[in-house]
Coordinates of C-alpha atoms in Angstrom, one line a residue:
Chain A
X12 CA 152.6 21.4 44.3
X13 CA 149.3 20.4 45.8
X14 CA 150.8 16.7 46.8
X15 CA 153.6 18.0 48.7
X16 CA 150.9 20.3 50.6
X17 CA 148.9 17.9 51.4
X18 CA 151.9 15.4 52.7
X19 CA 152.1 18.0 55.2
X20 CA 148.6 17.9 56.2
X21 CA 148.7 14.5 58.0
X22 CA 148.6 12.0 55.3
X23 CA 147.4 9.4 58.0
X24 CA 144.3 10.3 58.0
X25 CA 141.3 9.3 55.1
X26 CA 140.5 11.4 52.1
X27 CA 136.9 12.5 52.8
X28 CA 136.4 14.9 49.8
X29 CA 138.8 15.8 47.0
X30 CA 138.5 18.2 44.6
X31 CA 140.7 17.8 41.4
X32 CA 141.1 20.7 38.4
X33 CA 137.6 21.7 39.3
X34 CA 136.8 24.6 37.0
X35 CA 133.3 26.6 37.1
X36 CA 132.2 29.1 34.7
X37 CA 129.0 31.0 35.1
X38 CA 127.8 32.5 31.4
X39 CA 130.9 34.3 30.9
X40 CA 132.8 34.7 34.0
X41 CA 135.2 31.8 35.1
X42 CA 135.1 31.1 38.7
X43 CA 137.2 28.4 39.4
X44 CA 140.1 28.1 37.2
X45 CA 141.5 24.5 38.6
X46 CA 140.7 23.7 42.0
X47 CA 142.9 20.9 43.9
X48 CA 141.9 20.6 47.5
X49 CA 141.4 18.0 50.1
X50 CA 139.5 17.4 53.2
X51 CA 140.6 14.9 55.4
X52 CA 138.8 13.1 58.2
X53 CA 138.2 14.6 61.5
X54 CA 140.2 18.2 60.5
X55 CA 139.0 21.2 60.4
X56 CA 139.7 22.5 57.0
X57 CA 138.9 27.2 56.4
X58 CA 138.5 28.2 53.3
X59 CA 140.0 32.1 53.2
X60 CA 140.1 34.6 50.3
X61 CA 139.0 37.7 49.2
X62 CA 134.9 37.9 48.6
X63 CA 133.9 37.1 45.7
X64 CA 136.5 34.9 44.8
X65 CA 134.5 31.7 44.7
X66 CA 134.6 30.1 48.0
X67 CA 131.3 29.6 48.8
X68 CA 131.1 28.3 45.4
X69 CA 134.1 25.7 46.2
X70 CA 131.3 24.4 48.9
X71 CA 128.5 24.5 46.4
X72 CA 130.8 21.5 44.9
X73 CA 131.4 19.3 47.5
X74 CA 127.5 19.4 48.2
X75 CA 126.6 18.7 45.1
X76 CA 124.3 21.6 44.8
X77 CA 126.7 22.9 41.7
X78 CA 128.2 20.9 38.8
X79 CA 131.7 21.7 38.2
X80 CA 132.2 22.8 34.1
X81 CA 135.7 20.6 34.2
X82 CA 137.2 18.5 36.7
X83 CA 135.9 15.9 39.2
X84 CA 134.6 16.3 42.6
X85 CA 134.8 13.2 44.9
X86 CA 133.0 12.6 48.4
X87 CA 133.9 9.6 50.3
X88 CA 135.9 8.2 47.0
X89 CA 132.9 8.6 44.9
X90 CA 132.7 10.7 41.6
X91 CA 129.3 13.2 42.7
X92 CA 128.8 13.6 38.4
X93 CA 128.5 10.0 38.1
X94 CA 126.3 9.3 40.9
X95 CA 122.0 8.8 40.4
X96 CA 119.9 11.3 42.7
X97 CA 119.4 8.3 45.8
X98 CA 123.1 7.8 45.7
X99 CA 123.7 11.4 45.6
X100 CA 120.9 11.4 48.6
X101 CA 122.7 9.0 50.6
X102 CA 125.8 11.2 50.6
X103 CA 123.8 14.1 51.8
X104 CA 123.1 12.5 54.2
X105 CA 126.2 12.2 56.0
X106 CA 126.6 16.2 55.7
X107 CA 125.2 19.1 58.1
X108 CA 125.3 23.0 56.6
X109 CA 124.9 25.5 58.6
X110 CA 124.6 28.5 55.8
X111 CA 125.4 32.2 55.7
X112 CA 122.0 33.5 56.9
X113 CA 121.3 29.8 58.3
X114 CA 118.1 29.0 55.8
X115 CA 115.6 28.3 58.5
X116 CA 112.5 27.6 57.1
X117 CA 110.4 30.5 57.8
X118 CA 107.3 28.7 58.5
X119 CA 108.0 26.1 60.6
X120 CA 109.0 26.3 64.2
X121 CA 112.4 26.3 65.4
X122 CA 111.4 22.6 67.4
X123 CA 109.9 21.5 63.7
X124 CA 112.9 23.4 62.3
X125 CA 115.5 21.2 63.8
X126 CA 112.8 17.9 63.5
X127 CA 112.9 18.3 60.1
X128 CA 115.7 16.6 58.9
X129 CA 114.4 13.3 61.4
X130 CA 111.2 13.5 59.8
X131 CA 112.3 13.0 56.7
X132 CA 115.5 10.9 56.3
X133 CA 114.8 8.5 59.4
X134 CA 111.5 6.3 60.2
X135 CA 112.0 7.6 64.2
X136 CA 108.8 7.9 66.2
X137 CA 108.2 11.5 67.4
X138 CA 109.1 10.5 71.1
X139 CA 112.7 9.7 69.8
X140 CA 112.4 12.8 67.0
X141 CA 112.0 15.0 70.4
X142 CA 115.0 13.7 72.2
X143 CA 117.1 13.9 69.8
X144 CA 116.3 17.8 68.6
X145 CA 115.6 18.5 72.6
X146 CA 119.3 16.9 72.9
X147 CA 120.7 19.1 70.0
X148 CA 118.5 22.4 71.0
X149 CA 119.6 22.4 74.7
X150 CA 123.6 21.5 73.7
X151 CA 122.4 25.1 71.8
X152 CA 121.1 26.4 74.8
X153 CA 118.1 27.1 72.9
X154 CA 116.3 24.5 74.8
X155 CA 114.0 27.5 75.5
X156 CA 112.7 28.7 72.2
X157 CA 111.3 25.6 70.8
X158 CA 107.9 27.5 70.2
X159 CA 109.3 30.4 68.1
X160 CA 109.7 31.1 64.8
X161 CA 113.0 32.3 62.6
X162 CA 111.4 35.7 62.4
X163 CA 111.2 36.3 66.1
X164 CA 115.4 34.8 66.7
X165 CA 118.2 37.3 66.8
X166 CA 121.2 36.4 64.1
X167 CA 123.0 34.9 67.1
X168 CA 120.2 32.4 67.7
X169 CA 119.4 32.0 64.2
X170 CA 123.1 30.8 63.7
X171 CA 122.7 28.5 66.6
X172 CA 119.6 27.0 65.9
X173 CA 120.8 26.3 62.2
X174 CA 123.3 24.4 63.5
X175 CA 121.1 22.3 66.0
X176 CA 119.5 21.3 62.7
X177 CA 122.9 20.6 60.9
X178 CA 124.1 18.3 63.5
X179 CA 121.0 16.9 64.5
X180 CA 121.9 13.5 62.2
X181 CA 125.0 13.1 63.7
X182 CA 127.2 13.9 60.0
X183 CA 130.5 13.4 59.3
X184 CA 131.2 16.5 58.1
X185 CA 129.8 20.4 58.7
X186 CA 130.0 22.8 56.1
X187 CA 130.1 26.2 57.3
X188 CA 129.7 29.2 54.7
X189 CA 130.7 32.0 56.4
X190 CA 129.1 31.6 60.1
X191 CA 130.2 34.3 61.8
X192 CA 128.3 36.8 59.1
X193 CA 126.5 39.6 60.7
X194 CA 127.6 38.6 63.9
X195 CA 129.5 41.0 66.5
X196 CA 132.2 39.6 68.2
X197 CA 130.7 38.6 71.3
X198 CA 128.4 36.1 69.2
X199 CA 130.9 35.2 66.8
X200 CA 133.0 34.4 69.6
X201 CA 130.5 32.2 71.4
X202 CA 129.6 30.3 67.8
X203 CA 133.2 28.9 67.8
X204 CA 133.2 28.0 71.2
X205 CA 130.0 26.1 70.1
X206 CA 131.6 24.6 67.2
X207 CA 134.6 23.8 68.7
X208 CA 132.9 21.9 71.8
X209 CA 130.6 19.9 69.7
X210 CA 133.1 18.6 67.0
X211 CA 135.7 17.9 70.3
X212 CA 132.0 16.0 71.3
X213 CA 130.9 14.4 68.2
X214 CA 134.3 14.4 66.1
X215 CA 133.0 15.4 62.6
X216 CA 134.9 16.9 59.7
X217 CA 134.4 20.5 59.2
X218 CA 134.5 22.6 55.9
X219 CA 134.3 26.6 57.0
X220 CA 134.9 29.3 54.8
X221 CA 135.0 32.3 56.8
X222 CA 136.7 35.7 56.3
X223 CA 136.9 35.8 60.4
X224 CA 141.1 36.1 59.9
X225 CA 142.9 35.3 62.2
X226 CA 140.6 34.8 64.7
X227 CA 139.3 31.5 62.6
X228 CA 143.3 30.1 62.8
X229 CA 142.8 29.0 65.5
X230 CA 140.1 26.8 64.9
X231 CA 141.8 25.4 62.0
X232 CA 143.5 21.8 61.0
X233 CA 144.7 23.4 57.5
X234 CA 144.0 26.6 55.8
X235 CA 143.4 26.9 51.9
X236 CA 143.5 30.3 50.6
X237 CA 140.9 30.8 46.7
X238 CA 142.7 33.2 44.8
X239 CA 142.3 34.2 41.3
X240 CA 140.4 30.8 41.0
X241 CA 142.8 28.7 42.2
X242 CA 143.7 27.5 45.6
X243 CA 147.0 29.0 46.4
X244 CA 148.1 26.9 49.5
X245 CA 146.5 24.6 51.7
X246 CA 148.6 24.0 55.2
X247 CA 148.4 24.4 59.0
X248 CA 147.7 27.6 60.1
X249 CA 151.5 28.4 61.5
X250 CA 152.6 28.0 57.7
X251 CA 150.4 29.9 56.7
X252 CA 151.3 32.9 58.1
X253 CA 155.0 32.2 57.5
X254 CA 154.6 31.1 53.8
X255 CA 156.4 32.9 51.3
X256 CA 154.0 32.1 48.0
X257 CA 153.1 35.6 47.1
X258 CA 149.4 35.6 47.1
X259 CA 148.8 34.1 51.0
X260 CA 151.6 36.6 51.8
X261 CA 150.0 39.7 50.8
X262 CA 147.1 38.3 52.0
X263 CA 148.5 37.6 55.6
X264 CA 149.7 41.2 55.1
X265 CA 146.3 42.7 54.2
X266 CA 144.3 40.7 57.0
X267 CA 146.4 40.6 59.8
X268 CA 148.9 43.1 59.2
X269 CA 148.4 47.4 60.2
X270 CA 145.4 49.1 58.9
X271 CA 148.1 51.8 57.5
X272 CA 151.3 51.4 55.9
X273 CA 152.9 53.7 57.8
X274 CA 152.3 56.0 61.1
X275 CA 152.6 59.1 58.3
X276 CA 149.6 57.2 56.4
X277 CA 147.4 56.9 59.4
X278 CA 148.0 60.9 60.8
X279 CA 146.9 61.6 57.3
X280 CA 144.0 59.7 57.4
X281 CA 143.0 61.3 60.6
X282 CA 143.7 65.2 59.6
Chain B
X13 CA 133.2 53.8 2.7
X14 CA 135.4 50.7 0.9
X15 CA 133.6 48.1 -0.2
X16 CA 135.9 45.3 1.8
X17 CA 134.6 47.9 5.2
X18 CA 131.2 47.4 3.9
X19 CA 130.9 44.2 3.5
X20 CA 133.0 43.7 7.3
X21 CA 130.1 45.5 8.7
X22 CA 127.4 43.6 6.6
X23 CA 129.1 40.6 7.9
X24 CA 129.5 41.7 11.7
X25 CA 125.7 42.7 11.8
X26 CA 124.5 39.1 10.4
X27 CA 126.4 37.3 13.0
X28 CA 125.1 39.6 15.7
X29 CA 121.5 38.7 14.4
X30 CA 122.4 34.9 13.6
X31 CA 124.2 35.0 17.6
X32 CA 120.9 36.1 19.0
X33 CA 118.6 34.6 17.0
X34 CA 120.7 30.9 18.5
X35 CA 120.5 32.7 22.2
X36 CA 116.9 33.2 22.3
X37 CA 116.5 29.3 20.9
X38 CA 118.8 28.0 23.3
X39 CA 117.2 29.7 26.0
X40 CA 113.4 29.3 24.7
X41 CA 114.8 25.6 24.6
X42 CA 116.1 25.3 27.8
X43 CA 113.0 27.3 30.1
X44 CA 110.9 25.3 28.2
X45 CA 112.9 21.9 28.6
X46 CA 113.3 23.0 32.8
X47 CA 109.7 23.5 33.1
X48 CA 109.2 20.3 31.3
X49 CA 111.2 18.8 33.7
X50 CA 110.3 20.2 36.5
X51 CA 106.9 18.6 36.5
X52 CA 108.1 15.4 35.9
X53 CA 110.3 15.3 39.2
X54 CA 107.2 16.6 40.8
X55 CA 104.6 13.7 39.2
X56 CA 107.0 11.3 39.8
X57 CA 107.7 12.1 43.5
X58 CA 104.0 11.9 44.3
X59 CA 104.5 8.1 44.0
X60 CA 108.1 8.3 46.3
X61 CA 107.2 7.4 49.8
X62 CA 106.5 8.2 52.4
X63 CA 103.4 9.4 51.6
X64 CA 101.7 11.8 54.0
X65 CA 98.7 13.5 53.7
X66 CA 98.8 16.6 56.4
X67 CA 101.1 19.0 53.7
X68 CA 98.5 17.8 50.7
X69 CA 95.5 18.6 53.2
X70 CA 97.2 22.2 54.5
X71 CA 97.7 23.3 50.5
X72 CA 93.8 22.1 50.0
X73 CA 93.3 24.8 52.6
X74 CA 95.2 27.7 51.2
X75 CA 94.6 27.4 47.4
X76 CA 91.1 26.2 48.0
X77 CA 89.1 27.1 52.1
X78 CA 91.2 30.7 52.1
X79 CA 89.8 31.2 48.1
X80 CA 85.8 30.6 48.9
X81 CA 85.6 33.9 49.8
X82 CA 86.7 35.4 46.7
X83 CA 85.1 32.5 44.7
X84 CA 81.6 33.4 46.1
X85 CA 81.8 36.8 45.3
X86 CA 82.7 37.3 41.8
X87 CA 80.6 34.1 41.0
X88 CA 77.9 35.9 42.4
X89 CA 78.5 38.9 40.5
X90 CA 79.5 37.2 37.4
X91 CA 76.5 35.0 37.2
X92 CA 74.1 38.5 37.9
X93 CA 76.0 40.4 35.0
X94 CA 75.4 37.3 33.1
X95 CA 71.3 37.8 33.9
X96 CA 71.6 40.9 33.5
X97 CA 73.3 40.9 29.9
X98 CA 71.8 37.8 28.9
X99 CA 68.0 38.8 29.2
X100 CA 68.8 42.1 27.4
X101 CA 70.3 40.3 24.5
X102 CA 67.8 36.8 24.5
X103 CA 64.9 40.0 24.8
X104 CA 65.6 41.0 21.4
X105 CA 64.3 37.1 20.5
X106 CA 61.9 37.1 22.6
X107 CA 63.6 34.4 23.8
X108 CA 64.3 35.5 27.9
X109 CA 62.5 32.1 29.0
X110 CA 66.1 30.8 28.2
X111 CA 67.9 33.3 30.7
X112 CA 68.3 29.9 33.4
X113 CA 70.2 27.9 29.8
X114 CA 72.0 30.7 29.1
X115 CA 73.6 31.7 32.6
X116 CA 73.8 28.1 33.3
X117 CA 75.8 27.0 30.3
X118 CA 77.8 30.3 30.0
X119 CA 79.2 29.2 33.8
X120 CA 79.7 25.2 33.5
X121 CA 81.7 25.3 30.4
X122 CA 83.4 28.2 30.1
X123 CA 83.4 31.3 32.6
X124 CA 83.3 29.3 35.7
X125 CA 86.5 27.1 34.9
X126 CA 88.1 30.2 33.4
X127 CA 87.2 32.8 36.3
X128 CA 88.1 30.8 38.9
X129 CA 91.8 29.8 37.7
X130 CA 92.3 33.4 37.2
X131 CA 91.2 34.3 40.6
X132 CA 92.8 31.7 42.5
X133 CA 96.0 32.6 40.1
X134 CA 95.7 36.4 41.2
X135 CA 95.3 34.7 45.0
X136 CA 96.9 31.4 45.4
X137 CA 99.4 31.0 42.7
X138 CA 101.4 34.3 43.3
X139 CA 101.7 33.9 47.2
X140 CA 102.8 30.4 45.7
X141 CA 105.6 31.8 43.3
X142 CA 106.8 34.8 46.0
X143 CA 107.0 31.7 48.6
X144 CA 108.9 29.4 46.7
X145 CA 110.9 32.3 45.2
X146 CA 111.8 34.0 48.9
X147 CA 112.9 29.9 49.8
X148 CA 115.2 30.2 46.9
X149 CA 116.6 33.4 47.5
X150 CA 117.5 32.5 51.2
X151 CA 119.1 28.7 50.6
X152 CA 116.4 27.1 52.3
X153 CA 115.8 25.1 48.9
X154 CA 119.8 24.2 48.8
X155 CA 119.1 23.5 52.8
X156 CA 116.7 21.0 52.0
X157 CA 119.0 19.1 48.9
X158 CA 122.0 19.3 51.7
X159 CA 119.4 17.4 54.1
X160 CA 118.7 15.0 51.2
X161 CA 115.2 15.9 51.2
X162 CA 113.6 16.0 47.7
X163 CA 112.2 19.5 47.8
X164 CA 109.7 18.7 44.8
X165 CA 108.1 16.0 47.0
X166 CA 108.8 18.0 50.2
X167 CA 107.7 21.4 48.7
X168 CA 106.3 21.4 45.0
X169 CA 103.9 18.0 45.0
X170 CA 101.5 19.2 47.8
X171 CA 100.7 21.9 46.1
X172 CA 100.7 20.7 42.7
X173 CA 97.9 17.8 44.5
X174 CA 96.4 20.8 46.2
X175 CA 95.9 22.5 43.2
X176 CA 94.6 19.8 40.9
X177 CA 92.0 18.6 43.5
X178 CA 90.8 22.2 44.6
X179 CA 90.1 23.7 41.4
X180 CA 87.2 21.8 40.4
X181 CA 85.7 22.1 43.6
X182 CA 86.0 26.0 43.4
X183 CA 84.9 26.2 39.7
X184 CA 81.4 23.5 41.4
X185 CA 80.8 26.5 43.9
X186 CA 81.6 29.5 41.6
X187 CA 79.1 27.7 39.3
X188 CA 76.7 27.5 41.4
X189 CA 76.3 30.8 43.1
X190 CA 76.9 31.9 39.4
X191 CA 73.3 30.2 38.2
X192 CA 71.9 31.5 41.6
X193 CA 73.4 35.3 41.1
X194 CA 71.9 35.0 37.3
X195 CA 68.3 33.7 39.1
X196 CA 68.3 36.7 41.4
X197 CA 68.4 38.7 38.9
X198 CA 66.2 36.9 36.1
X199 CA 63.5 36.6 38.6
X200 CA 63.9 39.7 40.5
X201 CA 64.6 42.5 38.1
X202 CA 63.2 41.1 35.1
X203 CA 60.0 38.8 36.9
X204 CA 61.0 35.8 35.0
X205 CA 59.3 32.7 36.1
X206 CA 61.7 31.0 39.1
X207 CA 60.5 27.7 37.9
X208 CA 61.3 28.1 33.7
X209 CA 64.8 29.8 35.0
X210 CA 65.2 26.0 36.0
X211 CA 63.2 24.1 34.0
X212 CA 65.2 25.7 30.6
X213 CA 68.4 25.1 32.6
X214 CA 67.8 21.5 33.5
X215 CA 66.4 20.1 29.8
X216 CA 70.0 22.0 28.1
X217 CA 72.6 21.4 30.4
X218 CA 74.0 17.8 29.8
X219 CA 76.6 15.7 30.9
X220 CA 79.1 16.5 28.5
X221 CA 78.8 20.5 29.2
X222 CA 80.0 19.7 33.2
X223 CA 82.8 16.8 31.5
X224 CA 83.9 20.0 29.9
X225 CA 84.1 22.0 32.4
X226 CA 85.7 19.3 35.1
X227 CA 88.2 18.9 32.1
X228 CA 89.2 22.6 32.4
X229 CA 89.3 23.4 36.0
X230 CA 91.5 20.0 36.4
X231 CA 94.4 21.4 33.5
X232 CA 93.7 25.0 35.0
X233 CA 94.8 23.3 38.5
X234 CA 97.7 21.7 37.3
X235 CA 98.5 24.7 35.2
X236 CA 98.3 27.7 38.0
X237 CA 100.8 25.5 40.7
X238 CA 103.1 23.9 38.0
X239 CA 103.8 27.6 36.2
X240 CA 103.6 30.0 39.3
X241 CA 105.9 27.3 41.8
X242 CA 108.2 26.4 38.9
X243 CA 109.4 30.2 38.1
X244 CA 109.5 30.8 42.1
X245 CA 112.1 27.5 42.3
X246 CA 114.3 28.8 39.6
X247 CA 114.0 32.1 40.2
X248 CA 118.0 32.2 40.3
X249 CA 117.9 31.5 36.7
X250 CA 115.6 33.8 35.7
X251 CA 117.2 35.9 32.5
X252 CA 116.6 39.2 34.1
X253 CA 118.0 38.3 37.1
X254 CA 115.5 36.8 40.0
X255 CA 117.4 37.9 43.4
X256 CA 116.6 40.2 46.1
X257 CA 112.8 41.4 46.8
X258 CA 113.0 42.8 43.2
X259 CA 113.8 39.7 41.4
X260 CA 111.1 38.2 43.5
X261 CA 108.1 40.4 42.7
X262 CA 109.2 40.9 39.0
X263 CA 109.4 36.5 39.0
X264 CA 105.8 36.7 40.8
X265 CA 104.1 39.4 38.0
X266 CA 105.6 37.0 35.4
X267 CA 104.4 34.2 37.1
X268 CA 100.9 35.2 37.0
X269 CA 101.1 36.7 33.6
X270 CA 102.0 33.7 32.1
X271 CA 99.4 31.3 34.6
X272 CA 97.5 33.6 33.6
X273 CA 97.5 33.4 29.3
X274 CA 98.3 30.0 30.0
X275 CA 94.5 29.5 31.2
X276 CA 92.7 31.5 28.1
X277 CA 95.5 29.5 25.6
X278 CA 94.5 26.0 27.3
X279 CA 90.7 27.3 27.7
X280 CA 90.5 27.7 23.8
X281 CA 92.3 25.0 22.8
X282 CA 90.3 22.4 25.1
X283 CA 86.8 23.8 23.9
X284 CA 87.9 23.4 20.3
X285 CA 88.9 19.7 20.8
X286 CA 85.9 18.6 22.9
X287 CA 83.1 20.8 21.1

């Protein structure tokens, strides 16, 4: 099932992470219950599904921040399980995350924030570490708030500035866990236009998993719905809303369709 | 009841207790392994370059400059209760020429060590645990691995340096407003000669009682970062569950509690191998 989805995701380009019968069990509970997904080069790949399902666990993988209990998790073609902590390093370091709550570092200053990542994985002098996070700040437009802390940044600006710091080495791929969190739309709204002009600028991969349906569609390459541990589909967004596989069908239904079933539902409701 | 129910029940209850008698190893075996490990990762990266001083030298100032305070003031007041106990009880030997030996000893091998790693626990090691704990709790930890920065060289080894090079510099200065608090009193309230307070103290006070304590505060050091930072970092797998400001303050009281009976556990077992 999964190879004839994915030979309608544009075969042509490169495998840059594939997960294969990834299963993840935590004490008792079973997350993932087989995971087969793929991330190709340059596309823009949303995660959906209902919370709690596992999705932000699914990114957890492909990080290598979580092990899976069965199955194999490769990143550029390489097995993460079987890699030593430097290999595993050098991976990272083609990745940017820009997390839920974005995980500034609460101490430091939104310039040392964003310089942090040049500090440690490159041997640039600080005149270069300030172009480059100036460079990223200002594509931000948040060129202005070098000298504040996390604690003094609205969510908005918290969001923006972690992902200053996510692109600031240049990666090949982004990993967004749900970006748009706490967000109202006006903000939301302006993070995908932020996301969407700097991967048209610096062409990475992207990894989102977001709830933001359908709005998030039309950011989107290919769309994978996580549902009862397993992904149910992965394909473009217009297939996905037409697919007939029961589980991304009642999902289209629940996210995009009527808030009631009926108009008799909804006077109800209101009386 | 039938005797094939009874012995069903009999049966059931055993494996219950054999089931959690094999948890509780497994999980003894596994804190205890993690822990184990976690200091390793955090020795060895104090050798991983590149090696920068600034985070070691901004630790020195927050375990150790921010504790002086503290430090001078229940050294002052141990060292006084010290005189103050001490002449009473060396009185009934007619032996209070010795007040200086006694105070002076008390301090170097045992109370000043010991006092000091509980203060700078009760100080330094829980803001260290809540810290480390709150990073946790808001993926800036996992935002560190993603940037492939080692977060026990970035985050743990300052402090763990921090801690092992402070401690014995406290435990010097508690030591020595201890003797002076114990002099103040000696000579004050009691009108003991300032110059036998010293004299006693010099001739009994050897080498070997300062190795002892230097010994002490070092493992005291190493003990109060390694315990509080190592619950903070895996505070997510804390048994009781470690998230949210709850998880974080019930990890923190743990943290200390243990640093804490870690110190008097250590503090016997060094004095009986070196006396």
């Amino acid at each position: 099932m999964m190879e004839s989805m994915n030979s309608q995701l544009g075969d042509h380009a490169s495998v840059v992470i594939e997960l294969i019968g990834v299963k993840k069990r935590f004490g008792r509970q079973m997350v993932l219950r087989g995971v087969d997904l793929v991330v190709r080069e340059g596309r823009t790949l949303v995660i959906v599904g209902a919370s709690g399902q596992g999705k932000s666990v699914i990114v957890k993988h492909m990080l290598g921040l979580v092990s899976p209990t069965r199955g194999t998790v490769k990143v550029f073609g390489h097995d993460l399980q079987r890699l030593k902590r430097r290999e595993l390093d050098e991976i990272r370091s083609n990745f940017g995350v820009l997390f839920q709550n974005a995980a500034l570092f609460d101490s430091l200053s939104v310039y040392d924030n964003v310089a942090l990542p040049l500090r440690e994985r490159t041997r640039l002098n600080e005149e270069l570490i300030r172009d480059k996070v100036m460079q990223k700040l200002t594509l931000m437009d948040m060129e202005k708030a070098v000298a504040k802390f996390p604690a003094q940044l609205s969510g908005g600006m918290r969001k923006r500035v972690g992902l200053a710091r996510a692109l600031v080495l240049d990666p090949k791929v982004v990993f967004f866990d749900e970006p748009t969190t706490g967000l109202d739309v006006h903000k939301s709204n302006e993070l995908y236009r932020l996301f969407y002009r700097t991967q048209q600028q610096l062409g990475y991969t992207a990894v989102i998993v977001s709830h933001d349906v359908p709005k998030i569609f039309k950011l989107a390459d290919d769309v994978a719905l996580l549902a009862d541990g397993q992904i149910q589909g992965c394909m473009s967004p217009e297939a996905f809303q037409m697919s007939d596989q029961p589980h991304i069908k009642a999902f289209v239904e629940e996210t995009m369709g009527h808030l009631y079933s009926s108009d008799e539902e909804e006077d109800n409701f209101y009386a | 009841m039938l005797p094939g129910a009874i012995i069903r029940v009999f049966f059931n209850v055993m494996r219950t207790f054999f089931e959690k008698i094999g948890y509780e190893t497994l999980w003894f075996l596994e804190s205890y392994g993690r822990m184990g490990l976690f200091l390793t990762r955090t020795v060895v990266s104090i050798f991983k370059p590149p090696f920068k001083l600034r985070p070691v030298v901004r630790q020195m100032h927050f375990i150790g400059a921010c504790s002086v305070f503290v430090i001078l003031f229940t050294g002052l007041f141990t060292g006084m209760v010290l005189g103050l106990q001490g002449y009473y009880s060396l009185r009934k030997f007619g032996s209070e020429g010795f007040l200086g030996s006694a105070v002076a000893l008390s301090l170097i091998r045992e109370l000043g060590p010991v006092l000091t790693a509980l203060m700078v626990i009760g100080r330094a090691g829980s803001a260290i645990c809540a810290e480390v704990g709150i990073m946790r709790n808001s993926e800036q930890i996992d935002a560190l691995e993603c940037m492939a920065v080692d977060p026990f060289r970035y985050l743990i080894m300052p402090k763990l340096l921090a801690g092992i090079l402070v401690l014995p510099l406290l435990t010097a200065i508690f030591d020595v407003i201890g003797i002076f608090g114990g002099y103040l009193v000696g000579t004050g309230l009691f009108g003991i000669n300032p110059g036998v307070y010293f004299q006693r103290m010099y001739t009994s006070v050897v080498w070997a009682d300062i190795e002892m304590g230097l010994v002490k505060s070092l493992l005291f050091g190493l003990l109060l970062v390694w315990i509080t930072a190592c619950k903070g970092f895996y505070l997510h797998l804390e048994r009781s569950g470690g998230f949210g400001a709850e998880g974080v303050s019930r990890t923190t009281t743990d943290a200390v509690v243990m640093s804490s009976v870690s110190v008097l556990v250590w503090d016997y077992l060094i004095s009986a191998l070196l006396l």
